[in-house]
Coordinates of C-alpha atoms in Angstrom, one line a residue:
Chain A
M26 CA 29.9 -10.5 -50.7
E27 CA 32.8 -9.7 -48.8
A28 CA 31.5 -6.1 -48.4
F29 CA 28.7 -7.3 -46.0
L30 CA 31.2 -7.4 -43.0
K31 CA 32.3 -4.1 -43.9
Y32 CA 28.7 -2.8 -43.7
F33 CA 28.1 -4.4 -40.4
D34 CA 31.3 -2.7 -39.2
L35 CA 30.5 0.5 -40.6
L36 CA 26.8 0.2 -38.6
E37 CA 28.8 -0.5 -35.5
L38 CA 27.2 -4.0 -35.4
S39 CA 28.5 -7.8 -35.1
Q40 CA 27.4 -9.7 -38.0
E41 CA 24.8 -11.6 -36.0
A42 CA 22.9 -8.6 -35.6
G43 CA 19.1 -8.7 -37.2
I44 CA 17.4 -6.2 -39.3
E45 CA 15.8 -4.1 -36.3
D46 CA 19.5 -3.6 -35.1
V47 CA 20.6 -2.5 -38.4
R48 CA 17.6 0.1 -38.6
K49 CA 18.3 1.2 -35.0
N50 CA 21.8 1.9 -35.3
Y51 CA 21.4 3.3 -39.1
D52 CA 18.9 5.7 -37.5
Y53 CA 21.4 6.6 -34.4
L54 CA 24.5 7.1 -36.8
K55 CA 22.5 9.2 -39.3
N56 CA 21.0 11.2 -36.9
L57 CA 24.4 11.6 -34.8
Y58 CA 26.7 12.6 -38.1
S59 CA 24.2 14.4 -40.0
G60 CA 23.5 17.0 -36.9
D61 CA 25.3 19.7 -35.3
S62 CA 25.8 18.5 -32.1
I63 CA 28.7 19.7 -29.8
E64 CA 30.4 16.1 -30.0
I65 CA 30.4 16.6 -33.8
A66 CA 31.1 20.4 -33.8
A67 CA 34.2 20.0 -31.6
L68 CA 35.7 17.5 -34.0
N69 CA 36.5 20.6 -36.5
T70 CA 38.8 19.6 -39.2
D71 CA 38.9 16.1 -38.4
F72 CA 35.2 15.8 -39.7
S73 CA 35.4 18.1 -42.6
P74 CA 32.1 18.8 -44.9
E75 CA 33.5 16.2 -47.7
L76 CA 34.2 13.5 -44.9
R77 CA 30.9 14.1 -43.4
Q78 CA 29.4 13.5 -46.9
E79 CA 31.2 10.7 -47.7
Y80 CA 30.6 9.1 -44.6
L81 CA 26.8 9.6 -44.7
A82 CA 26.8 8.2 -48.2
R83 CA 28.7 4.9 -47.0
L84 CA 26.1 4.7 -44.1
D85 CA 23.3 5.0 -46.5
D86 CA 24.7 2.2 -48.9
A87 CA 25.5 -0.3 -45.8
H88 CA 22.2 0.3 -44.7
E89 CA 20.5 -0.5 -48.1
K90 CA 22.8 -3.4 -48.7
L91 CA 22.1 -5.1 -45.2
T92 CA 18.4 -4.4 -45.4
Q93 CA 18.5 -6.5 -48.6
L94 CA 20.2 -9.1 -47.1
L95 CA 18.2 -9.6 -44.0
E96 CA 14.8 -8.7 -45.1
N97 CA 12.3 -11.3 -44.7
K98 CA 12.0 -11.7 -48.4
K99 CA 8.9 -13.5 -49.2
P100 CA 9.1 -15.7 -52.5
A101 CA 7.9 -13.3 -55.1
V102 CA 5.3 -15.4 -56.7
A103 CA 2.8 -17.6 -54.7
Q104 CA 3.0 -20.6 -56.7
N105 CA 6.7 -20.9 -55.8
T106 CA 6.0 -21.8 -52.3
V107 CA 6.1 -25.4 -51.9
R108 CA 3.2 -27.4 -50.7
M109 CA 3.5 -30.0 -48.4
D110 CA 1.3 -32.6 -47.5
D111 CA 0.8 -34.2 -44.0
E112 CA 3.1 -37.3 -44.8
L113 CA 6.0 -35.0 -45.9
C114 CA 5.4 -32.6 -42.9
D115 CA 5.7 -35.8 -40.7
W116 CA 8.7 -37.1 -42.4
I117 CA 10.5 -33.8 -42.2
A118 CA 9.5 -33.5 -38.5
N119 CA 11.4 -36.6 -37.7
I120 CA 14.7 -35.7 -39.6
A121 CA 17.3 -35.4 -36.7
C122 CA 20.3 -33.9 -39.0
F123 CA 20.0 -31.5 -41.4
S124 CA 22.9 -32.2 -43.4
G125 CA 23.6 -31.1 -47.1
A126 CA 22.2 -34.6 -48.2
A127 CA 19.3 -34.4 -46.0
L128 CA 18.2 -31.0 -47.4
K129 CA 18.7 -32.2 -50.9
S130 CA 16.4 -35.2 -50.2
I131 CA 13.7 -32.9 -48.8
R132 CA 13.9 -30.7 -51.7
E133 CA 13.8 -33.8 -54.2
R134 CA 10.9 -35.3 -52.3
M135 CA 9.2 -31.9 -52.7
V136 CA 10.1 -32.0 -56.4
V137 CA 11.5 -28.4 -56.4
D138 CA 14.2 -27.9 -59.0
L139 CA 17.3 -25.8 -58.0
K140 CA 16.9 -23.5 -61.1
D141 CA 13.4 -22.7 -59.5
M142 CA 15.0 -21.8 -56.2
F143 CA 17.5 -19.5 -58.3
T144 CA 14.6 -17.8 -60.1
T145 CA 13.2 -16.5 -56.7
T146 CA 16.4 -16.7 -54.6
R147 CA 18.8 -15.2 -57.0
I148 CA 21.3 -17.5 -55.2
Q149 CA 23.9 -18.9 -57.9
L150 CA 22.9 -22.5 -58.7
Q151 CA 26.6 -23.3 -57.9
Y152 CA 26.1 -21.9 -54.1
L153 CA 22.8 -23.9 -53.8
E154 CA 24.6 -27.1 -54.8
D155 CA 27.6 -26.4 -52.6
I156 CA 24.9 -26.2 -49.6
E157 CA 23.7 -29.4 -50.6
N158 CA 27.2 -31.2 -51.1
E159 CA 28.6 -29.3 -48.0
V160 CA 31.3 -27.9 -50.0
F161 CA 32.2 -25.3 -47.2
E162 CA 35.4 -24.0 -49.1
S163 CA 32.9 -22.0 -51.3
F164 CA 31.7 -19.9 -48.3
R165 CA 34.2 -17.4 -47.5
A166 CA 32.6 -16.5 -44.0
E167 CA 29.7 -17.8 -42.1
V168 CA 27.7 -14.7 -42.7
Y169 CA 27.3 -15.7 -46.6
L170 CA 26.6 -19.1 -45.8
R171 CA 24.0 -18.1 -43.3
S172 CA 22.1 -15.7 -45.6
Y173 CA 22.2 -18.5 -48.3
L174 CA 20.8 -21.2 -46.0
V175 CA 18.1 -18.9 -44.6
E176 CA 16.7 -18.4 -48.3
Y177 CA 17.2 -22.1 -49.1
T178 CA 14.9 -23.1 -46.1
R179 CA 12.5 -20.2 -46.6
F180 CA 12.0 -21.4 -50.2
L181 CA 11.4 -25.0 -48.7
S182 CA 9.2 -23.9 -45.9
L183 CA 11.4 -25.4 -43.3
D184 CA 12.1 -24.3 -39.9
T185 CA 14.7 -21.9 -40.6
P186 CA 16.2 -21.7 -36.9
R187 CA 16.3 -25.5 -36.6
V188 CA 18.1 -25.9 -39.7
L189 CA 20.7 -23.4 -39.0
A190 CA 21.1 -24.6 -35.6
D191 CA 22.0 -28.1 -37.0
Y192 CA 24.2 -26.9 -40.2
L193 CA 26.2 -24.0 -39.0
P194 CA 28.2 -25.8 -36.5
R195 CA 29.5 -28.2 -39.1
Y196 CA 30.7 -25.3 -41.1
R197 CA 32.2 -23.8 -37.8
A198 CA 33.9 -26.9 -37.0
W199 CA 35.3 -26.8 -40.4
A200 CA 36.4 -23.3 -40.5
A201 CA 37.9 -23.8 -37.0
S202 CA 40.0 -26.8 -38.2
R203 CA 41.9 -24.9 -41.1
T204 CA 42.9 -22.1 -38.9
T205 CA 46.2 -22.5 -37.0
P206 CA 45.2 -23.2 -33.3
A207 CA 47.9 -21.2 -31.6
G208 CA 49.6 -17.9 -32.1
M209 CA 47.5 -16.8 -35.0
P210 CA 47.3 -12.9 -35.4
H211 CA 44.1 -11.6 -34.9
L212 CA 43.3 -9.6 -38.2
Chain B
M30 CA 47.0 0.4 -10.3
I31 CA 48.1 3.8 -11.4
W32 CA 45.2 6.2 -12.8
A33 CA 45.8 9.4 -14.5
I34 CA 43.1 12.1 -15.2
G35 CA 43.9 14.6 -17.8
G36 CA 41.4 16.3 -20.2
G37 CA 43.0 19.2 -21.8
K38 CA 40.3 21.9 -20.6
G39 CA 40.7 23.4 -17.0
G40 CA 37.5 23.8 -15.1
T41 CA 36.0 20.5 -16.0
G42 CA 36.4 18.9 -12.6
K43 CA 39.4 16.9 -12.8
S44 CA 40.4 17.4 -9.3
F45 CA 36.7 17.1 -7.9
I46 CA 36.5 13.8 -9.7
T47 CA 40.0 12.6 -8.4
S48 CA 39.2 13.5 -4.8
S49 CA 35.7 12.2 -4.9
M50 CA 37.2 8.6 -6.7
G51 CA 40.0 8.7 -4.0
T52 CA 37.7 9.2 -1.0
Y53 CA 35.3 6.3 -2.6
L54 CA 38.2 3.8 -2.9
A55 CA 39.7 4.7 0.3
Q56 CA 36.3 4.3 2.2
K57 CA 36.2 0.8 0.3
G58 CA 39.2 0.0 2.1
R59 CA 41.8 0.5 -0.7
K60 CA 45.0 2.0 0.4
T61 CA 44.8 5.1 -2.0
I62 CA 47.3 7.8 -2.8
L63 CA 46.3 11.1 -4.7
L64 CA 49.3 13.0 -6.6
D65 CA 48.6 16.2 -7.4
A66 CA 50.6 16.6 -10.6
D67 CA 49.1 20.1 -11.7
L68 CA 52.4 21.7 -11.2
G69 CA 51.1 25.0 -12.2
G70 CA 48.1 25.2 -10.2
A71 CA 48.1 22.5 -7.6
N72 CA 44.9 22.6 -5.1
L73 CA 43.9 19.2 -5.0
H74 CA 44.6 19.5 -1.1
T75 CA 41.8 22.2 -0.6
F76 CA 39.4 19.6 -1.6
F77 CA 40.4 18.1 1.9
G78 CA 40.2 21.1 3.9
L79 CA 44.2 21.4 3.9
T80 CA 45.4 24.9 3.6
R81 CA 49.1 24.2 3.5
P82 CA 50.4 20.8 3.2
R83 CA 53.6 20.2 5.2
Y84 CA 55.5 18.8 2.1
S85 CA 54.7 19.3 -1.7
L86 CA 56.4 18.0 -5.0
T87 CA 58.9 20.7 -4.5
D88 CA 60.6 18.9 -1.7
F89 CA 61.0 15.8 -4.2
F90 CA 62.5 17.7 -6.9
D91 CA 64.6 20.4 -4.9
K92 CA 65.4 18.6 -1.7
K93 CA 65.6 14.9 -2.9
V94 CA 62.9 13.8 -0.5
A95 CA 61.8 10.3 -1.3
L96 CA 57.8 10.6 -2.8
Q97 CA 56.7 8.2 -0.4
D98 CA 58.0 10.6 2.4
I99 CA 56.3 13.8 1.2
S100 CA 52.7 12.2 1.3
V101 CA 50.5 13.8 3.8
Q102 CA 47.3 12.4 5.6
S103 CA 44.0 13.5 3.9
G104 CA 41.9 13.3 7.1
I105 CA 40.2 10.2 5.7
A106 CA 41.6 6.5 6.7
N107 CA 43.5 5.0 3.7
L108 CA 43.8 8.0 1.9
D109 CA 47.0 9.7 1.6
L110 CA 47.8 12.9 -0.7
I111 CA 50.9 14.1 -2.4
T112 CA 50.6 18.0 -3.4
G113 CA 51.9 19.8 -5.9
S114 CA 53.1 23.2 -5.1
I115 CA 51.2 26.2 -6.2
G116 CA 53.0 28.8 -8.5
S117 CA 56.6 27.6 -7.5
L118 CA 56.8 25.1 -9.9
D119 CA 55.5 24.5 -13.7
S120 CA 56.0 21.6 -15.9
E121 CA 58.3 23.8 -18.2
S122 CA 60.9 23.4 -15.4
I123 CA 61.2 19.7 -15.0
N124 CA 64.0 18.1 -17.1
H125 CA 64.0 14.5 -18.6
G126 CA 66.0 13.3 -15.6
Q127 CA 63.6 14.5 -12.7
K128 CA 60.7 13.2 -14.9
Q129 CA 62.0 9.8 -15.3
K130 CA 62.8 9.6 -11.3
L131 CA 59.2 11.0 -10.5
F132 CA 57.9 8.1 -12.7
R133 CA 60.2 5.7 -10.8
H134 CA 59.1 6.8 -7.5
I135 CA 55.4 6.7 -8.6
R136 CA 55.6 3.0 -9.4
A137 CA 57.3 2.2 -6.3
L138 CA 54.8 3.7 -4.2
D139 CA 53.1 1.5 -1.7
A140 CA 49.3 1.6 -2.6
D141 CA 46.3 -0.1 -4.1
H142 CA 45.4 2.7 -6.2
I143 CA 47.5 5.9 -7.2
I144 CA 45.3 8.5 -8.7
I145 CA 47.1 11.5 -10.6
D146 CA 45.6 14.3 -11.2
L147 CA 47.0 16.2 -14.1
G148 CA 46.8 19.9 -15.0
A149 CA 45.1 21.3 -18.1
G150 CA 47.1 21.6 -21.4
T151 CA 48.8 18.9 -23.7
H152 CA 52.6 19.6 -22.3
I153 CA 54.7 16.6 -23.0
N154 CA 55.4 16.2 -19.3
T155 CA 51.7 15.9 -18.9
L156 CA 51.1 13.5 -21.7
D157 CA 54.1 11.3 -20.5
T158 CA 52.3 11.0 -17.0
F159 CA 49.3 10.1 -18.7
L160 CA 50.8 7.2 -20.7
L161 CA 52.4 6.1 -17.5
A162 CA 49.0 5.1 -16.1
D163 CA 47.3 1.8 -16.0
R164 CA 44.0 3.6 -16.6
M165 CA 43.8 6.7 -18.9
I166 CA 41.1 8.8 -18.1
V167 CA 39.8 12.2 -19.4
V168 CA 37.4 14.3 -17.6
T169 CA 35.5 16.5 -20.0
A170 CA 32.2 18.4 -19.9
P171 CA 29.1 18.5 -22.4
E172 CA 30.3 21.8 -23.9
V173 CA 32.0 22.4 -27.4
T174 CA 35.3 23.7 -25.9
A175 CA 35.5 21.2 -23.3
L176 CA 35.3 18.7 -26.1
E177 CA 37.4 20.2 -28.4
N178 CA 40.3 20.4 -25.8
M179 CA 39.4 16.7 -25.0
Y180 CA 39.7 15.6 -28.7
H181 CA 43.1 17.4 -28.9
F182 CA 44.4 15.9 -25.8
I183 CA 43.5 12.4 -26.7
K184 CA 45.1 12.9 -30.1
S185 CA 48.2 14.4 -28.5
A186 CA 48.7 11.4 -26.1
Y187 CA 48.0 9.0 -29.0
F188 CA 50.7 10.9 -31.2
R189 CA 52.9 10.9 -28.1
K190 CA 52.5 7.0 -27.8
L191 CA 53.1 6.4 -31.5
K192 CA 56.3 8.4 -31.4
F193 CA 57.7 6.0 -28.5
I194 CA 56.8 3.0 -30.2
F195 CA 58.2 4.2 -33.6
K196 CA 61.3 5.2 -31.8
A197 CA 61.6 1.8 -29.9
Y198 CA 61.3 -0.2 -33.0
D199 CA 63.4 2.1 -35.6
L200 CA 60.4 2.9 -37.7
T201 CA 60.5 6.5 -37.7
T202 CA 62.3 6.9 -41.1
S203 CA 60.0 4.6 -43.0
I204 CA 57.2 6.2 -41.5
Q205 CA 58.2 9.7 -42.4
E206 CA 58.5 8.3 -45.9
T207 CA 55.3 6.9 -46.2
W208 CA 53.9 10.3 -44.6
K209 CA 55.9 12.4 -47.1
N210 CA 54.3 10.3 -50.1
R211 CA 50.8 10.1 -48.5
A212 CA 49.4 11.5 -51.5
T213 CA 50.4 8.4 -53.5
Y214 CA 48.9 6.1 -50.9
D215 CA 45.8 8.2 -50.3
I216 CA 46.4 8.7 -46.8
H217 CA 44.7 11.8 -45.3
N218 CA 44.9 11.5 -41.6
L219 CA 46.6 9.2 -38.7
K220 CA 43.9 6.8 -39.0
D221 CA 44.7 6.2 -42.6
L222 CA 48.3 6.2 -41.8
I223 CA 48.1 3.5 -39.4
I224 CA 45.8 1.5 -41.7
H225 CA 48.2 1.8 -44.2
L226 CA 51.3 0.8 -42.3
K227 CA 49.4 -2.1 -40.7
Q228 CA 48.3 -3.5 -44.2
S229 CA 51.8 -3.1 -45.9
S230 CA 53.7 -5.0 -43.1
D231 CA 53.1 -8.1 -40.9
R232 CA 55.7 -6.8 -38.5
V233 CA 54.3 -3.5 -38.2
R234 CA 50.9 -5.0 -37.7
D235 CA 52.0 -7.1 -34.9
I236 CA 54.0 -4.3 -33.4
F237 CA 50.7 -2.0 -33.3
D238 CA 48.5 -4.6 -32.4
R239 CA 50.7 -5.6 -29.4
E240 CA 51.6 -2.1 -28.2
M241 CA 48.3 -0.2 -28.9
S242 CA 45.9 -2.8 -27.7
G243 CA 46.2 -1.3 -23.9
F244 CA 45.5 2.3 -25.2
V245 CA 42.3 2.7 -24.3
V246 CA 41.0 6.0 -22.8
H247 CA 38.0 6.0 -20.2
I248 CA 36.0 9.1 -20.7
V249 CA 34.1 10.7 -17.4
L250 CA 31.6 13.5 -18.4
N251 CA 31.0 15.8 -15.6
Q252 CA 28.4 18.5 -15.2
V253 CA 25.7 17.0 -16.9
R254 CA 22.7 18.7 -16.7
T255 CA 20.1 16.9 -19.0
P256 CA 19.7 13.4 -20.4
R257 CA 20.6 14.6 -23.6
D258 CA 24.2 15.7 -22.1
I259 CA 24.2 11.9 -20.9
L260 CA 24.1 10.7 -24.4
V261 CA 27.2 13.0 -25.4
G262 CA 29.6 10.1 -23.7
E263 CA 27.7 7.4 -25.7
N264 CA 28.3 9.4 -28.9
L265 CA 31.9 10.0 -28.2
K266 CA 32.5 6.4 -28.1
S267 CA 31.4 6.2 -31.9
V268 CA 33.0 9.6 -33.1
C269 CA 36.6 8.7 -31.4
M270 CA 36.7 5.4 -33.3
N271 CA 35.3 6.6 -36.5
F272 CA 37.4 9.8 -36.9
L273 CA 40.3 9.6 -34.7
G274 CA 40.5 5.8 -35.0
L275 CA 40.9 5.4 -31.0
P276 CA 38.8 3.3 -28.8
V277 CA 37.4 4.8 -26.1
V278 CA 35.3 3.8 -23.2
Y279 CA 32.3 5.7 -21.6
A280 CA 33.1 4.9 -17.9
G281 CA 30.2 7.2 -16.6
Y282 CA 29.2 10.8 -15.6
A283 CA 28.4 12.9 -12.9
R284 CA 25.7 15.3 -12.9
F285 CA 25.8 18.9 -12.2
D286 CA 24.9 20.0 -8.6
E287 CA 25.0 23.1 -6.6
A288 CA 26.1 21.2 -3.8
V289 CA 29.4 20.1 -5.2
L290 CA 30.1 23.6 -5.5
K291 CA 29.2 24.6 -2.1
N292 CA 31.2 21.8 -0.7
I293 CA 34.3 22.6 -2.6
N294 CA 33.8 26.2 -1.2
S295 CA 33.6 25.1 2.5
K296 CA 36.3 22.6 1.8
E297 CA 34.7 19.7 2.8
P298 CA 35.0 16.3 1.0
F299 CA 32.1 15.9 -1.1
M300 CA 31.7 12.1 -0.6
L301 CA 31.5 12.2 3.2
S302 CA 28.9 14.7 3.7
N303 CA 26.8 13.9 0.4
R304 CA 26.5 10.1 0.8
L305 CA 23.0 10.1 -0.4
S306 CA 23.5 12.4 -3.2
P307 CA 23.2 11.0 -6.7
V308 CA 26.5 12.5 -7.5
A309 CA 28.0 10.1 -5.0
T310 CA 26.1 7.2 -6.5
E311 CA 27.3 8.3 -10.1
I312 CA 31.0 8.6 -8.8
K313 CA 30.9 5.3 -7.3
A314 CA 29.7 3.7 -10.7
L315 CA 32.3 5.3 -12.7
A316 CA 34.8 4.5 -10.3
E317 CA 34.0 0.8 -10.4
N318 CA 33.7 0.9 -14.4
I319 CA 37.2 2.5 -14.6
I320 CA 38.6 -0.6 -12.4
A321 CA 36.6 -3.1 -14.6
G322 CA 37.3 -1.1 -17.9
T323 CA 33.7 -1.5 -18.5
H324 CA 31.1 0.8 -20.1
I325 CA 28.3 2.5 -18.4
S326 CA 25.1 1.4 -20.3
V327 CA 23.1 4.3 -21.6
R328 CA 19.9 3.5 -23.6
K329 CA 20.3 5.5 -26.9
D330 CA 16.8 6.2 -27.3
V331 CA 16.6 8.1 -24.4
A332 CA 17.0 11.7 -24.9
N333 CA 14.0 13.5 -23.4
G334 CA 12.8 14.1 -19.8
S335 CA 14.8 15.1 -17.4
L336 CA 17.5 14.0 -14.9
S337 CA 15.7 11.9 -11.9

């Protein structure tokens, strides 16, 4: 999973970038580095044919992986989407804090098993449980947690941005609290 | 603030950009001194209609006159000129002591902005003067030869800077060892070497992060003729980072304009007689970008159409 950071880096994007940015920068870089424009030709030995091949291959790979990560994946089978009755909708609309526990109770009220969620999202059970228990140590960077949360909320047909906006700040606060505040060298 | 303008190739418009940015800054009310360090073929004064400056750097080197005292008025308020000397001196003939003295005097000059116009080429004196600056600027043109020389120039300056750091921190031996065994570490170029060194030791990483954080080259693209040409600068940002491992800022561009040539030939400062020219606007924009350290914003998807 840590490879995703490298992919964003290769495409000269920040990890907040969306699928549209990924496509745009991929097209731009692919076009720039596969062509024979003067800015490339002038590089001479600094950009050998082998280097070009290797770079373009990495670019393709990054594009493919990030597209998979960010693609608006609809649940594969229709009956996997959860039906919500009005009462449940109202109840969810009134939830103020989407903590892991809240997400768990929403899921349980919808009678959704984590195993079903795994079947569609292919997210390891352990991670799904860690989301619900807010075991932040399991997620090495926000980008992973975020992508899991997106899948999780989509599966339950929840308002994804709203949940993210509520959930992620707690992760960030936790992440910030474990780095040394001053003099920490930037990696 | 000291600005140095280099770029490797001759004829890309370093002196034009220097004189025009200087004029712009002076008109804004900033005390500005232009220093013509093209010791082989100095003619920055010609851009201001001066044929024979009273003093030149020869007086500084040979007659021990202070640098401040050999500046001459350019004819524009707030703008003074320290001229080189045509032919009589070249960068080969300046020794280390003279160079250090020149640098001391440059730093001591009383001005808001000091813009140094470097000659073509990558002589160590040229590179050292480039590295002296707070703003390292290269002027290049959308031609393959100009870009080749520019890459070479930036790389040479970077090597030179690294050499100073290696020496200052007594790293030279260990780095030479690493380089000798580069096959073992899968190191192919300078970028790989730096990455390897940074990973191998926290101390080296800290040194690099501290010393190299200021190493940013500002690119000015001159003689732009088409919108595709404008994009060259944008592409250089990616290319320099990816394949040279160097961060560059695309400060801006100036289009090709016959009026510029006419002005040079008639020895009139361009910025004074062409206030409404798009080139004047472009010069202002790139000068402001250089001061702020910001990029010009170019839309990557604009590649067709003509310059408006």
